[in-house]
Short mmCIF file of C-alpha atoms and ligand atoms in Angstrom, two decimals:
data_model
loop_
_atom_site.label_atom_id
_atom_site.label_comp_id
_atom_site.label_asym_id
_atom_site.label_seq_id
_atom_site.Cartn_x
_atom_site.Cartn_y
_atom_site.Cartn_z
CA UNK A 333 71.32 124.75 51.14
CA UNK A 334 71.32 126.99 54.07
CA UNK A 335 71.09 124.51 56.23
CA UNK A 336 72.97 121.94 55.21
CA UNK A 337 75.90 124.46 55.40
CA UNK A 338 74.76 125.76 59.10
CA UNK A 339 75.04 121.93 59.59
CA UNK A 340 78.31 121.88 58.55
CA UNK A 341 79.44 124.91 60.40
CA UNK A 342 77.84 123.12 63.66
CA UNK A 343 79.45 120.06 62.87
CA UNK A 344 82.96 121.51 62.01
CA UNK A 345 82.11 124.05 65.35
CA UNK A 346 81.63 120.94 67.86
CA UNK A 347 84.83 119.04 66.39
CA UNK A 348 86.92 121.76 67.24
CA UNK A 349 85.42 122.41 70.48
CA UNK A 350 85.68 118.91 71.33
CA UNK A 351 88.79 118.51 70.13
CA UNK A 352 90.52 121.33 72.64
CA UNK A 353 88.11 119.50 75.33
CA UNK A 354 89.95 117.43 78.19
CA UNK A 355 88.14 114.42 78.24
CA UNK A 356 88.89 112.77 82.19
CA UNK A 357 87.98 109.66 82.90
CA UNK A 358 86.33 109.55 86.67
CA UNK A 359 86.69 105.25 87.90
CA UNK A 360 84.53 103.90 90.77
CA UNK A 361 86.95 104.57 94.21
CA UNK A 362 86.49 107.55 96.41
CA UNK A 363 90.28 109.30 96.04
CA UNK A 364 90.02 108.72 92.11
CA UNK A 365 86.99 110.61 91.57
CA UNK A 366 87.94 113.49 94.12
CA UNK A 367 91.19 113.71 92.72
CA UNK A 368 89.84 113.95 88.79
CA UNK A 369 87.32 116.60 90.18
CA UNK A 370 90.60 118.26 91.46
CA UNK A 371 92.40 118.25 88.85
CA UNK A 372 89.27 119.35 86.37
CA UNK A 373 88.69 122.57 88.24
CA UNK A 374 92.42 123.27 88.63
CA UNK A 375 92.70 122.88 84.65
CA UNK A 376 89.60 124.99 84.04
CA UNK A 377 91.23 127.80 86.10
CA UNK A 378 94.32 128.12 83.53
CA UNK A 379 91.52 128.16 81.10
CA UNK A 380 91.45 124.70 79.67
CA UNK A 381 88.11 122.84 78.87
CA UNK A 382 87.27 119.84 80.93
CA UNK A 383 84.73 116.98 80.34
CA UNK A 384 84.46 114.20 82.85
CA UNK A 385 83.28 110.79 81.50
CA UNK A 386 82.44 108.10 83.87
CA UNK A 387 84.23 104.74 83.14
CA UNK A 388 84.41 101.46 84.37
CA UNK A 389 88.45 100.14 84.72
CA UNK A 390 87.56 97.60 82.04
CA UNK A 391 85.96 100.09 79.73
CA UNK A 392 88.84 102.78 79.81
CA UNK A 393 91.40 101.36 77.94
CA UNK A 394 89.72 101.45 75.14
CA UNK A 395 88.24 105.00 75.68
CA UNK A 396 91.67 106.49 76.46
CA UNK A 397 93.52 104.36 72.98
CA UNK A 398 91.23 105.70 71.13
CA UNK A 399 91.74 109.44 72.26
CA UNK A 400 87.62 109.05 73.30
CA UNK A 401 89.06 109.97 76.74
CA UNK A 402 92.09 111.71 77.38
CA UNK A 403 93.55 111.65 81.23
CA UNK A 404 93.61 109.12 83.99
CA UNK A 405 94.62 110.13 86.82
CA UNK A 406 95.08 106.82 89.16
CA UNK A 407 96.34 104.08 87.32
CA UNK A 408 96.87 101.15 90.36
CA UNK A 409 99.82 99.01 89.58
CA UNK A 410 98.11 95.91 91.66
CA UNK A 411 94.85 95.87 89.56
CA UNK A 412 95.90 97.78 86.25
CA UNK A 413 99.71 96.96 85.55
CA UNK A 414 98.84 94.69 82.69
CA UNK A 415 96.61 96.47 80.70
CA UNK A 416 98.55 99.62 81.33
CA UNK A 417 102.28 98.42 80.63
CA UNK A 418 101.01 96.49 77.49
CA UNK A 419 99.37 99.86 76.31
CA UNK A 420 102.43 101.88 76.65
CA UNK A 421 104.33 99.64 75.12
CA UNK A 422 102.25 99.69 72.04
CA UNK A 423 102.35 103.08 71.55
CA UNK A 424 98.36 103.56 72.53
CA UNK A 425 98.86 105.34 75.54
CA UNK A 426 101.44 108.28 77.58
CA UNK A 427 102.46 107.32 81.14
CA UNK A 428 102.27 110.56 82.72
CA UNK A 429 104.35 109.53 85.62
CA UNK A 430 103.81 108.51 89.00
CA UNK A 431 102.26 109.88 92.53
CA UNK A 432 104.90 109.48 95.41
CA UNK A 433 102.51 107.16 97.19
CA UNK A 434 103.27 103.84 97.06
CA UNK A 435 100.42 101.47 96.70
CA UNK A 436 98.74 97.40 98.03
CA UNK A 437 95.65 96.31 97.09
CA UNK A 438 95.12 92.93 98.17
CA UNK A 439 92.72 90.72 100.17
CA UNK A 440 92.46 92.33 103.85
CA UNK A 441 90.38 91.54 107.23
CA UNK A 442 89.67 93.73 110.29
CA UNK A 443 91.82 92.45 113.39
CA UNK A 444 89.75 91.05 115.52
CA UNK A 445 89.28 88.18 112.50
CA UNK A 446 92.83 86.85 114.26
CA UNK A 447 90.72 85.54 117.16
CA UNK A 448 88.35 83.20 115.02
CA UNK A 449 92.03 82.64 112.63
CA UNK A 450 95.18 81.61 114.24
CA UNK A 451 98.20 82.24 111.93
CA UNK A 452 97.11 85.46 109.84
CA UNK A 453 98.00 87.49 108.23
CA UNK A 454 99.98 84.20 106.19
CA UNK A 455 98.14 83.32 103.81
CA UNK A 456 98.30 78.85 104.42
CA UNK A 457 96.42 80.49 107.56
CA UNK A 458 93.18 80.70 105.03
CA UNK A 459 93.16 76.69 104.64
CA UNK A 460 93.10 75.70 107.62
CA UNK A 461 90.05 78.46 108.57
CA UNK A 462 87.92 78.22 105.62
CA UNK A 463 85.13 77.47 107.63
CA UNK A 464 84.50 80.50 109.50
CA UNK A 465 84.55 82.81 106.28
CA UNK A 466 81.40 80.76 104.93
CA UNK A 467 78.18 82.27 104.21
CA UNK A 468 76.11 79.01 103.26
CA UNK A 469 76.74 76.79 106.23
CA UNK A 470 79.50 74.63 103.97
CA UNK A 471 83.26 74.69 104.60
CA UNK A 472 83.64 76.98 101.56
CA UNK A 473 85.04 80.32 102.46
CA UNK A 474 83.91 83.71 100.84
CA UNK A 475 86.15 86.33 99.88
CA UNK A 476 84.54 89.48 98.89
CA UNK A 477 85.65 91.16 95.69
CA UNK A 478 85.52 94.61 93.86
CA UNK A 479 84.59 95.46 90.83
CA UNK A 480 88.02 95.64 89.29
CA UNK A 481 89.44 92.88 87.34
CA UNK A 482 91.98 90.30 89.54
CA UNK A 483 92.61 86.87 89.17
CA UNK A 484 91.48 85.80 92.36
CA UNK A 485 89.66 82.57 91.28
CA UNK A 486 92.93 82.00 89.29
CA UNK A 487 94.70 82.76 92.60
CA UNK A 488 92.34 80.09 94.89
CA UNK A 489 92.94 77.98 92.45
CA UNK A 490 96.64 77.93 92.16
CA UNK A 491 97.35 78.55 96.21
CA UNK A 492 94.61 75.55 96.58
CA UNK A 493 92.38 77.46 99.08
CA UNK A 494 88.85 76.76 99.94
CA UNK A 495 87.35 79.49 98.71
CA UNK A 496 84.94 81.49 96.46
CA UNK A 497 84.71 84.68 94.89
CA UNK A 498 81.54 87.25 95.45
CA UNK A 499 82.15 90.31 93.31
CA UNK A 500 80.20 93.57 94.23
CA UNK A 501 79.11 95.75 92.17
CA UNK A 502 79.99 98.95 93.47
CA UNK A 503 83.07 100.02 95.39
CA UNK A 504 81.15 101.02 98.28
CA UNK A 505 79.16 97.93 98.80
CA UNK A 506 82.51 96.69 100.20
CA UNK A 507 82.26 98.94 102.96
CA UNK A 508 78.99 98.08 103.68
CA UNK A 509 79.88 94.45 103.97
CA UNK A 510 82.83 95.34 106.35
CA UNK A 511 80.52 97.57 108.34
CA UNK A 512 78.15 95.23 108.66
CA UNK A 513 80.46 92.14 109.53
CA UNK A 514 82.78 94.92 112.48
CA UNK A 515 79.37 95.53 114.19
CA UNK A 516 78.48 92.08 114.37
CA UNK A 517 82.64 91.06 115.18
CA UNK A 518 81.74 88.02 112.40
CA UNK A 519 84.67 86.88 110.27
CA UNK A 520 85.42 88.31 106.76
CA UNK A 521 87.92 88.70 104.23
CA UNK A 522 87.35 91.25 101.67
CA UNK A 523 89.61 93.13 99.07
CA UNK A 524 90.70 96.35 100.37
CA UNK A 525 93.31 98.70 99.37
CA UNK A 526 96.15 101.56 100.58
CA UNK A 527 96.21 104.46 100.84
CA UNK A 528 92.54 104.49 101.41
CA UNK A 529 90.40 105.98 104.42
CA UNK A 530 89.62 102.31 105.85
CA UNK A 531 93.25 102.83 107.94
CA UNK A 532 91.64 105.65 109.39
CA UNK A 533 88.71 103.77 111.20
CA UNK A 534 89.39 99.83 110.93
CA UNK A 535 92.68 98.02 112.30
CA UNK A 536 93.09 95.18 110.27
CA UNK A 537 95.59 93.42 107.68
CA UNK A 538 96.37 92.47 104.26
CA UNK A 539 96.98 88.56 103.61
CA UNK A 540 100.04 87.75 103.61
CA UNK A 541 100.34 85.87 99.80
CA UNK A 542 103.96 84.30 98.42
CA UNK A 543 105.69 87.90 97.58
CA UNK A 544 104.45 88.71 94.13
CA UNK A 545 106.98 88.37 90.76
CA UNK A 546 106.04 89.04 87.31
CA UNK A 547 106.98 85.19 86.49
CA UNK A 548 103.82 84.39 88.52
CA UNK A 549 101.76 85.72 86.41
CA UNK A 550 103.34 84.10 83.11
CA UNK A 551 105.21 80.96 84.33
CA UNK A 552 103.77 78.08 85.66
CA UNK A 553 106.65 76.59 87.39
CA UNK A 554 107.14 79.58 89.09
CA UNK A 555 106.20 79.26 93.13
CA UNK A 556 104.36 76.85 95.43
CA UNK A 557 102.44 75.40 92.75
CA UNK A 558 104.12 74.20 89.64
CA UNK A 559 100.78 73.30 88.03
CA UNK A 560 99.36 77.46 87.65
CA UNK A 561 100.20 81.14 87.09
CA UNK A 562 98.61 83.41 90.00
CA UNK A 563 99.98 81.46 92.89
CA UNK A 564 100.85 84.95 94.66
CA UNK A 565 99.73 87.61 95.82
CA UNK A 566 99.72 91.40 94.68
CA UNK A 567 102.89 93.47 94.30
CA UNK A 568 103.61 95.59 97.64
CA UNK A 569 105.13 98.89 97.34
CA UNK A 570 103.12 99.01 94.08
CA UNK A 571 103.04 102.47 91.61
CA UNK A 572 100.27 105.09 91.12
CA UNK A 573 100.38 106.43 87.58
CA UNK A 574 98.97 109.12 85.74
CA UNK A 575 97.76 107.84 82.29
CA UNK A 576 96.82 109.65 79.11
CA UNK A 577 95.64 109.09 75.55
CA UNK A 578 99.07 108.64 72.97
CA UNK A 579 98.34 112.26 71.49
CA UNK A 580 97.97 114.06 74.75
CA UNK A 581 101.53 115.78 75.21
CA UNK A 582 101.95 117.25 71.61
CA UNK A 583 97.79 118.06 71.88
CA UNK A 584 98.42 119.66 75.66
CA UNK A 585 101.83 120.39 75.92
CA UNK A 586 101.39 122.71 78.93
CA UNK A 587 98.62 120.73 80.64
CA UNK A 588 100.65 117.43 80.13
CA UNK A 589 103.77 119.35 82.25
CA UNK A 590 101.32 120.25 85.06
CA UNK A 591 99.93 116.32 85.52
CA UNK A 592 103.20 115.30 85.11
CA UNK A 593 103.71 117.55 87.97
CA UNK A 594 101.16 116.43 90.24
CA UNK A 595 102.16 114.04 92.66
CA UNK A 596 100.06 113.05 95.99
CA UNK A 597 101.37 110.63 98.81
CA UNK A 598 100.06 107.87 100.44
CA UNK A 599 98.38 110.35 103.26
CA UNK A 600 96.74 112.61 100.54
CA UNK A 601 95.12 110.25 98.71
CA UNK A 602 93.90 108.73 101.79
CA UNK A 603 92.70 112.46 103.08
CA UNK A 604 90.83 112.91 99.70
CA UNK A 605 88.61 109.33 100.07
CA UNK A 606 87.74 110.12 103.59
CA UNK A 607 86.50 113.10 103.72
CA UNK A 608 83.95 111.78 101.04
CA UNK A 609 83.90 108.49 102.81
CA UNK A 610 84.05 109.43 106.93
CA UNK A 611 83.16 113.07 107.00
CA UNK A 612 80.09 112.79 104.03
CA UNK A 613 81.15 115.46 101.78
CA UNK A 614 80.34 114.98 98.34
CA UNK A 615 83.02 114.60 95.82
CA UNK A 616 82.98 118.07 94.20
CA UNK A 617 82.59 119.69 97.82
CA UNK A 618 85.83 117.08 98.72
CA UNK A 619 87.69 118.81 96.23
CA UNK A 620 86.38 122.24 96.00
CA UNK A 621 87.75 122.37 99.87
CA UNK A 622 91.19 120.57 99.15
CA UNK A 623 91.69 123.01 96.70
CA UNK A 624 91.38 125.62 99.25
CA UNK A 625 93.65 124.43 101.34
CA UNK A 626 96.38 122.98 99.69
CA UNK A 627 97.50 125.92 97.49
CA UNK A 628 100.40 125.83 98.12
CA UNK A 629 100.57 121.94 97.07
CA UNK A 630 98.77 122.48 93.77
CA UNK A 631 100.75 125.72 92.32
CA UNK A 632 103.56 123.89 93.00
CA UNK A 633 102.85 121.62 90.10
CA UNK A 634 102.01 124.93 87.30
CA UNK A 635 104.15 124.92 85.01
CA UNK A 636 107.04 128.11 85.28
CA UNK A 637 107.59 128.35 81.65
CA UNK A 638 104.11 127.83 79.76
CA UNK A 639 101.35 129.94 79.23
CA UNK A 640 98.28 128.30 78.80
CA UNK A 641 96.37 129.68 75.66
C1 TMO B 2021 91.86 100.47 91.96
N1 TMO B 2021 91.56 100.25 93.40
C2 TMO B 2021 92.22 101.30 94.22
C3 TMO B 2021 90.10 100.30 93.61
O1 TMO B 2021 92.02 99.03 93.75
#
């Protein structure tokens, strides 16, 4: 009897701990996972719990619907507007705003690929040069993929390029890949984003795809080919949100004013991946060191009129 009510104590105990617990959901790029590290410690100084889960893009929706994970802190519009917009509009999740930076993520190469490729960045560039992109001795060019969800065999398909998709596992392996090919000054195409720390240390471009409309992705007839959807390329200028489960503002109503206030540009966020990714810190020394020197930045965004409790 005892015990089964000390269970029950426990049991009730851990719901209400968990249930005042910030759940944050850490992704698989550099600036993300500083940034929710950031945030975390910034939270747990005005007293609030933190947790940080590790999820996959794919794997988040669900976590953060379901209130299994509660913050997000960057949603991309190029690789996440979908999910995301069809989410909100359902009720199952709180758009938290956006960052001032403005955001591409798109297929990219490191300049010197313009010698092998005459006509890049434009993308009819690609079918004429194939060839020199091919890792198997064919004419099939490779075009080296993260691990977020885009319809870039949808894409080759539609714009009719000679191409196929390799997706890597981990974010990092792209680097490694673009390392590898800049030493070697061999041709590759690989997805890439901004802000990021790559336009630190590589000149290079993004592919220049038929400007991006939302009746690409839904209407055939739309664009060059009147045959498929995904016959452009990724919005420019794109958003970077802050997401949250649906029950986050009346659960957090002080915390959800201060992520609402947070809002990094394009040269923060690409500050925060490289000194993980160029100067080798580790992602809680990254952000125990922006928080020392940004304080003014981050007490901007504590909220005036709330106490935490
Ligand atoms: C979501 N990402 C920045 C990796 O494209």
């Amino acid at each position: 009897m005892k015990s089964v009510s000390a269970l029950i104590l426990c049991m009730f105990f851990s719901i209400v701990v968990s249930a005042d617990t910030i759940r944050m959901v850490v992704n698989n790029w550099t600036s993300q996972i500083v940034l929710t590290h950031v945030v975390a410690k910034l939270l747990e100084q005005q007293g609030t719990k933190v947790q940080l889960v590790e999820s996959s893009v794919s794997e988040q929706w669900g976590a953060l619907s379901h209130g299994v994970a509660h913050l997000q802190m960057e949603v991309w519009e190029g690789t996440m507007s979908a999910k995301f917009n069809r989410l909100v509009k359902a009720g199952r999740l709180s758009d938290l705003g956006s960052h001032q930076a403005t955001t591409r993520e798109e297929w990219w190469y490191p300049l010197y690929v313009e010698e092998f490729c005459p006509g890049l960045p434009d993308w009819k560039a690609l079918k004429k040069c194939s060839a020199i992109f091919s890792k198997d001795g064919s004419n099939k060019g490779l075009y080296i993929a993260g691990p977020w969800e885009k319809p870039d065999e949808a894409r080759i398909r539609a714009l009719d390029l000679n191409f196929k998709v390799k997706v890597v596992s981990k974010g990092d392996d792209l680097w490694v890949e673009l390392k590898k090919a800049h030493h070697k000054r061999t041709p590759i195409v690989l997805f890439n984003w901004t802000p990021n720390w790559v336009e630190s240390r590589f000149e290079g471009k993004f592919i220049e795809f038929p400007d991006y409309a939302e009746a690409c992705e839904k209407d055939p007839k739309w664009g060059v080919n009147p045959d498929f959807i995904h016959d452009c390329g990724n919005p420019k200028g794109g958003w970077l949100k802050k997401a949250a489960w649906s029950g986050f503002k009346q659960t957090w109503p002080c915390e959800s004013v201060f992520i609402e206030n947070i809002s990094l540009s394009n040269q923060q966020i690409s500050m925060l991946s490289a000194m993980v990714d160029v100067d080798g810190l580790s992602h809680e020394q990254a952000a125990a060191a922006w928080i020392d020197n940004n304080k003014k930045t981050w007490r901007m965004w504590l909220p005036k009129s709330c106490t935490y409790d």
